[in-house]
């Protein structure tokens, strides 16, 4: 099918470690760190510090943010 790379977005801060581990395990998977709008209550200044740390130390972190194209509401 020609797919060579995948971006794995986080939707919650509790997923940050999991998506990092997946990106390190598979060469074709990259990480995006962010919070889904439904998880906005998790957001804090400490969240930004943790995201900055993941972006700085994970060479496969390529994006910050979660697009959240939900049409449920």
Tab-separated table of N, CA and C in Angstrom, residues 19 29 32 44 46 50 52-53:
chain	number	residue	atom	x	y	z
A	19	UNK	N	3.137	5.812	24.009
A	19	UNK	CA	3.441	6.142	22.617
A	19	UNK	C	4.945	6.284	22.403
A	29	UNK	N	7.200	4.167	13.213
A	29	UNK	CA	6.199	4.882	14.010
A	29	UNK	C	6.842	6.057	14.741
A	32	UNK	N	3.368	11.931	18.513
A	32	UNK	CA	2.828	13.287	18.632
A	32	UNK	C	2.259	13.407	20.045
A	44	UNK	N	-2.027	21.274	32.439
A	44	UNK	CA	-1.419	22.114	33.469
A	44	UNK	C	-0.061	22.589	32.960
A	46	UNK	N	2.652	21.811	34.316
A	46	UNK	CA	3.489	20.616	34.384
A	46	UNK	C	3.327	19.746	33.134
A	50	UNK	N	6.352	18.347	30.771
A	50	UNK	CA	6.532	16.949	30.395
A	50	UNK	C	6.562	16.786	28.874
A	52	UNK	N	7.530	19.014	26.724
A	52	UNK	CA	8.829	19.544	26.309
A	52	UNK	C	9.932	18.505	26.515
A	53	UNK	N	9.876	17.796	27.621
A	53	UNK	CA	10.868	16.772	27.911
A	53	UNK	C	10.802	15.627	26.897
